mmCIF file of C-alpha atoms in Angstrom:
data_model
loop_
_atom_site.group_PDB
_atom_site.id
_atom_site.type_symbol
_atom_site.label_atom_id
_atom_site.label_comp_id
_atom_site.label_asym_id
_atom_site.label_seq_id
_atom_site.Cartn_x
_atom_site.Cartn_y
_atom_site.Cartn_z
ATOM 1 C CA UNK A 220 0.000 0.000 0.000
ATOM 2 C CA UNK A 221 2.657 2.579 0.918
ATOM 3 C CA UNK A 222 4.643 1.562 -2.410
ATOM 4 C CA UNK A 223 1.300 2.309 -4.319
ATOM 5 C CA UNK A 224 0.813 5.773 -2.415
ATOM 6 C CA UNK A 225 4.224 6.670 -3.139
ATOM 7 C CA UNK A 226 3.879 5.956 -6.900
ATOM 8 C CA UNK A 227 0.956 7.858 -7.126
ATOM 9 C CA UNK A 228 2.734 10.883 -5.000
ATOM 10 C CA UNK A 229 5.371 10.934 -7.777
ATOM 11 C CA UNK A 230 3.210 10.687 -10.694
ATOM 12 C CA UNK A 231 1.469 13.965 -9.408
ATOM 13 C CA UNK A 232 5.065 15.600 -8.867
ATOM 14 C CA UNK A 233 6.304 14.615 -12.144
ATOM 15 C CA UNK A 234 2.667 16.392 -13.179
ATOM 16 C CA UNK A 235 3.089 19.326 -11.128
ATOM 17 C CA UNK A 236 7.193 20.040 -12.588
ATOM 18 C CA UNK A 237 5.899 19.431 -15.678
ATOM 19 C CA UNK A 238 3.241 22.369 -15.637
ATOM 20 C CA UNK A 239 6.221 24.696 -13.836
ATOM 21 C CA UNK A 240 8.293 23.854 -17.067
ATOM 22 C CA UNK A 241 5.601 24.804 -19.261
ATOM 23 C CA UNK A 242 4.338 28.206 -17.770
ATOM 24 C CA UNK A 243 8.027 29.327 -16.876
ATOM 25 C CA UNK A 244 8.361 29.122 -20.925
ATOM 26 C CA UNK A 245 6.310 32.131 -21.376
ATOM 27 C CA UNK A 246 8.465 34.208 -19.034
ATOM 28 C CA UNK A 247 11.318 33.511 -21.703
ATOM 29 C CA UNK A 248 9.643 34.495 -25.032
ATOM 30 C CA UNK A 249 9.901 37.906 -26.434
ATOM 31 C CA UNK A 250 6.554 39.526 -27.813
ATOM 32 C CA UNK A 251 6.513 42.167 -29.842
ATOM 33 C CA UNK A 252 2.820 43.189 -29.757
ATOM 34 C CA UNK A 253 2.851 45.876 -33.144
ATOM 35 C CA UNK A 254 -0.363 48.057 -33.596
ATOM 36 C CA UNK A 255 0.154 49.644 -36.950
ATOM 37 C CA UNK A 256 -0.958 53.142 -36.397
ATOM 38 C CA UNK A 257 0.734 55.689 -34.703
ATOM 39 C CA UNK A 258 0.567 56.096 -30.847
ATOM 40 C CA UNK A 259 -3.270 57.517 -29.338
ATOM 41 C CA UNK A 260 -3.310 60.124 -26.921
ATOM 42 C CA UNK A 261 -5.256 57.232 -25.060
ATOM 43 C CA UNK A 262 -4.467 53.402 -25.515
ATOM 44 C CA UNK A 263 -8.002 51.406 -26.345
ATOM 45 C CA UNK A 264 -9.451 49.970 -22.868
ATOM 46 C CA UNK A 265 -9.566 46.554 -24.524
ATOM 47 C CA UNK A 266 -5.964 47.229 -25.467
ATOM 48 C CA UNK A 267 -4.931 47.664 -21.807
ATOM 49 C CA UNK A 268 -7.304 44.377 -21.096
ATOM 50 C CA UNK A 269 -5.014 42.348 -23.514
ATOM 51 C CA UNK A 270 -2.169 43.558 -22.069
ATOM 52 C CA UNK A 271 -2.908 42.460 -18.842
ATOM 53 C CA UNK A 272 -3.856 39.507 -19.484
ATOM 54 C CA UNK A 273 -0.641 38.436 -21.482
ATOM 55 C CA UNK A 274 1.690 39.754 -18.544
ATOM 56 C CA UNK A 275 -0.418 37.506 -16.167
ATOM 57 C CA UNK A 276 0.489 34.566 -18.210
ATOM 58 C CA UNK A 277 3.876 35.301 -17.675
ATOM 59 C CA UNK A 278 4.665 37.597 -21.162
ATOM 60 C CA UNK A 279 6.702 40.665 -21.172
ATOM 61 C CA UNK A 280 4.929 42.821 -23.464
ATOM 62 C CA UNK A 281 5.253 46.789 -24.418
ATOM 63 C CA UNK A 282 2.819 47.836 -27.693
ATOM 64 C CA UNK A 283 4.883 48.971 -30.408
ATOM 65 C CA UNK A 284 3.387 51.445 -32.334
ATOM 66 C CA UNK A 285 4.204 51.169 -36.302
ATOM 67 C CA UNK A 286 2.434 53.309 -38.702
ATOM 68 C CA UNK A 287 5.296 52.536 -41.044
ATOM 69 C CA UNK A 288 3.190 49.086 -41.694
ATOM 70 C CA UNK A 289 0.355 51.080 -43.754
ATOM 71 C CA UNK A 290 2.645 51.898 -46.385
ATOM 72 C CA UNK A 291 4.089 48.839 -48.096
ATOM 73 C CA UNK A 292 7.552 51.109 -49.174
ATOM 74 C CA UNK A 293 7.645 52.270 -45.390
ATOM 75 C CA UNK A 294 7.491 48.952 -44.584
ATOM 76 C CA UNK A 295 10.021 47.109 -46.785
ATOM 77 C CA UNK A 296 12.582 49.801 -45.399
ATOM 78 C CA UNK A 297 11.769 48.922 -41.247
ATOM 79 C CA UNK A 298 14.059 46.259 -39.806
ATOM 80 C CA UNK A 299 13.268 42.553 -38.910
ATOM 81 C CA UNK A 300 11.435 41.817 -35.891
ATOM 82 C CA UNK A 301 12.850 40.300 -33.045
ATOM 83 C CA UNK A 302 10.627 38.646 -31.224
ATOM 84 C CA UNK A 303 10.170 34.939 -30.824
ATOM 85 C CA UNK A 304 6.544 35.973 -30.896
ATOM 86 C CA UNK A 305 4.945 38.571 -32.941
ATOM 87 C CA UNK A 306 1.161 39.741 -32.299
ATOM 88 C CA UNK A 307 -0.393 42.274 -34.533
ATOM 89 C CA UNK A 308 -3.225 43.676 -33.234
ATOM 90 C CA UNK A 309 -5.337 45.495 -35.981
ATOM 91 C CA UNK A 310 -8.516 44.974 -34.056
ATOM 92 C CA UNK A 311 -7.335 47.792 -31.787
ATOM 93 C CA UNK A 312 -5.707 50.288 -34.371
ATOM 94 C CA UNK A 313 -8.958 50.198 -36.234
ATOM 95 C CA UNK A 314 -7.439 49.491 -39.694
ATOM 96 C CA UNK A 315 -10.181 49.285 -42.564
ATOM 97 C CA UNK A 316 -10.950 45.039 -43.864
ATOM 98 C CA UNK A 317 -9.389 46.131 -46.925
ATOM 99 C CA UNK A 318 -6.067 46.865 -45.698
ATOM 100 C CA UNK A 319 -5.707 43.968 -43.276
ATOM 101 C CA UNK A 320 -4.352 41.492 -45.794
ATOM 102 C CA UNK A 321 -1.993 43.830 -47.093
ATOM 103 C CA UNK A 322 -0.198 44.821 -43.641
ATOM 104 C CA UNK A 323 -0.354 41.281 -42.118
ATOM 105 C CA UNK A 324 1.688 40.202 -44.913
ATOM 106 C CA UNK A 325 4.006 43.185 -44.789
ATOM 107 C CA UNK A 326 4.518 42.168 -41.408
ATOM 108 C CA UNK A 327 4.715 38.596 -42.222
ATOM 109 C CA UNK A 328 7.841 39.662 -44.130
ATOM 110 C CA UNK A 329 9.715 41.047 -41.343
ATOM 111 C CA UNK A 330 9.273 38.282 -38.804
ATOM 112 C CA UNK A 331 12.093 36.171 -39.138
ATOM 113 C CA UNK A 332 11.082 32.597 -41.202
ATOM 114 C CA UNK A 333 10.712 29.626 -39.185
ATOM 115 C CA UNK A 334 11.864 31.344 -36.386
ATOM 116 C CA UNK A 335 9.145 33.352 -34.875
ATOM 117 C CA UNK A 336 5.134 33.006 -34.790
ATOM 118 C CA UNK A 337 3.226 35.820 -35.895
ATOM 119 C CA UNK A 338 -0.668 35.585 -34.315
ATOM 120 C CA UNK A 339 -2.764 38.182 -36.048
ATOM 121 C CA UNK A 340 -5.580 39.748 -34.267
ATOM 122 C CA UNK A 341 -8.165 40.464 -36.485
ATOM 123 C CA UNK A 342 -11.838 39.650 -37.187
ATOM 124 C CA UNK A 343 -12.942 38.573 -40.539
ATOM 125 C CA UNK A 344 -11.360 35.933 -42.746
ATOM 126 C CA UNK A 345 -8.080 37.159 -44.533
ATOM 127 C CA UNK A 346 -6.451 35.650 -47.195
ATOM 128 C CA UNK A 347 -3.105 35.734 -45.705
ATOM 129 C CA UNK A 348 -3.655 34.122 -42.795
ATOM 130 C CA UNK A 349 -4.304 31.104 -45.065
ATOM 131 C CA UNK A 350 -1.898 31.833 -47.553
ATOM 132 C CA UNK A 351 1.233 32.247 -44.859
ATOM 133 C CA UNK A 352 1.172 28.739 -43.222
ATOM 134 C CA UNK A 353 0.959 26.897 -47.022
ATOM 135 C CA UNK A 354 3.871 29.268 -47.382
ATOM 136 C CA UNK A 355 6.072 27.708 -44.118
ATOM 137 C CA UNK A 356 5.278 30.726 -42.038
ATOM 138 C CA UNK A 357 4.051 30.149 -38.562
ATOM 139 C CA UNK A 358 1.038 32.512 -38.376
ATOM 140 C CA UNK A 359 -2.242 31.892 -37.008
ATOM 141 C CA UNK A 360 -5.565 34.338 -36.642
ATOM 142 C CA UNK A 361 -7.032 35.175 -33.512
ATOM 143 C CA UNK A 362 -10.634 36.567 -33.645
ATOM 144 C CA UNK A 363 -11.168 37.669 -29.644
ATOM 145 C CA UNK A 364 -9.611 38.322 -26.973
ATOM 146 C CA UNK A 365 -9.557 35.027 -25.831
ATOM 147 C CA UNK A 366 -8.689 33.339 -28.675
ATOM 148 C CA UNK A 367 -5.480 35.820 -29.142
ATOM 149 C CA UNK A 368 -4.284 34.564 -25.537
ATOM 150 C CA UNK A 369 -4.441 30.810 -26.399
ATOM 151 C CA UNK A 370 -2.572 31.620 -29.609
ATOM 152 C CA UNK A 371 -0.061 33.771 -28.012
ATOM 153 C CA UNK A 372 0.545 30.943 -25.502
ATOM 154 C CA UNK A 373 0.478 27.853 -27.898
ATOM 155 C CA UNK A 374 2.947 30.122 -30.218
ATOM 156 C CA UNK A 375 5.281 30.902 -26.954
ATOM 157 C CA UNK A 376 5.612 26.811 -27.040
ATOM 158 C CA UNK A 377 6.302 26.508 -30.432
ATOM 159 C CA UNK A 378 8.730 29.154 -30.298
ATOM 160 C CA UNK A 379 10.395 27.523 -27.482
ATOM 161 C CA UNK A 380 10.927 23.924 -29.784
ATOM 162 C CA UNK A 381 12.008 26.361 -32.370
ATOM 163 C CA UNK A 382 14.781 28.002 -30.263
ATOM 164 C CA UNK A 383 16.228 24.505 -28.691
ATOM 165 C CA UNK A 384 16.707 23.271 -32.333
#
């Protein structure tokens, strides 16, 4: 009986580290969260929400503000990204359907291939959120809060794989 007890003791330890591992992963990914619109006098609320919500999970994230990203020649000229997650949140800079497509590939383009995730937060279906990953780009849509969490997080994971080789 005791050896039984004991096996089950370390089963739920082994269970235990292996959550720890998991959720101290998202304390070692870099997010770049770009809106693509200069900065507001006042951030969106739901923009502070998201924000919050991320750093609770453990992410380190400042908004980048990029208006260079509505311009496709603005955009070609801005440097790579660097983080091991990119979110681009065009739900909160208000950008217009038809533009959408155009800047999440334009941003697509500077996150580094195979490398980083890019989760784009946007309503609607868009073409280049199916287009990238048939391409060999990790990039998923997220269409609420709630679903851009769970991507961020399953992409923080994937990035991790990524960066042990």
């Amino acid at each position: 009986m005791q050896r039984e007890v004991g096996l089950v003791v370390r089963s739920r330890i082994d269970r235990l580290e292996d959550v720890l591992k998991r959720e101290a992963i998202l304390s070692t990914i870099k997010v770049d969260y770009i809106l693509p619109i200069a900065e507001p006098p006042a951030w969106p609320q739901n923009l502070g929400f998201l924000l919050r919500v991320l750093e609770s999970r453990g992410f380190q994230t400042l908004p980048q503000f990029m208006p260079a990203f509505q311009q496709a020649a603005s955009a070609q000229n801005l440097p790579p990204l660097t983080g091991d997650v990119v979110v681009l949140d065009l739900e909160n800079a208000h950008i217009d359907d038809e533009q959408r497509d155009r800047i999440i590939r334009w941003v697509a383009e500077k996150v580094p291939f195979q490398r980083s995730t890019l989760v784009a937060y946007t309503t609607g279906r868009h073409q280049a959120i199916n287009e990238l990953p048939a391409a060999g780009h990790y990039c998923v849509g997220a269409n609420s809060p709630l679903s851009l969490v769970g991507h961020a997080v399953n992409a923080a994971y994937i990035a991790d794989v990524v960066k042990q080789g």
